[in-house]
């Protein structure tokens, strides 16, 4: 069985009603969004899991809507529209939030009663981000610390399959190699900053995501991800995890295990 990952960590300092129309005798304007995308500074597409858009009209909250959507609004005339990207923290459906490190879309548009305004929701990350770790496995791997007791059980760079690019992180579990636990190189985070870890994964088994703090060497496996045959992206507000204490040096860690009688997928 196999489970590859892409790991990207973004770090930065991150230093809002209109009424929906229910009266069928009114003639509202309609705002429509059919799709959503994310691109880098060169406009190359990036993977994302932006499910919802939080809509503000003249700084008044109109609602959060799952893409694609069409919403009727009573406001007409020249209006300021802001579209904020909605994600789910930790991949949990009950934790919808605005992604604070992605630039919202802001535009002035004329809303006309009876007409539909279709908007293109193409997002970019904010310009002033500090990238602490950026691991795409294209030229190597930061996961060089093997923490399990099995010498042949490792998270390695592999070209067998990937979501973007040519490589991914890969580990195989079998009856001889029933556990894998790998940690990244060390990195430093200063507190009072918004810190996000984002990664893409697919897996045949449950696996744990964690952080190791130094100098205490305390391990905190705070998230278990379930098997998925399709690539998924997870957003983790890492500042909620790492700044519970005063330590500022860390490693990212991943761990998975199977029983020695479990069949290989």
Coordinates of N, CA and C in Angstrom, one line a residue, residues 39-46 122 124:
X39 N -4.1 30.5 -8.1 CA -3.0 30.5 -8.9 C -1.8 31.2 -8.2
X40 N -0.6 30.9 -8.6 CA 0.6 31.5 -8.1 C 0.8 32.9 -8.7
X41 N 2.0 33.5 -8.4 CA 2.3 34.8 -8.9 C 2.5 34.8 -10.4
X42 N 2.8 33.6 -11.0 CA 2.9 33.5 -12.5 C 1.6 33.1 -13.1
X43 N 0.5 33.0 -12.4 CA -0.8 32.6 -12.8 C -0.8 31.1 -13.2
X44 N 0.1 30.3 -12.7 CA 0.1 28.9 -12.9 C -0.9 28.3 -11.8
X45 N -1.8 27.4 -12.2 CA -2.8 26.8 -11.3 C -2.2 26.1 -10.1
X46 N -2.8 26.2 -8.9 CA -2.4 25.5 -7.7 C -3.5 24.7 -7.2
X122 N -11.0 33.8 -9.1 CA -9.6 33.4 -9.2 C -8.8 34.0 -8.1
X124 N -5.4 34.4 -5.3 CA -3.9 34.3 -5.2 C -3.6 34.5 -3.7

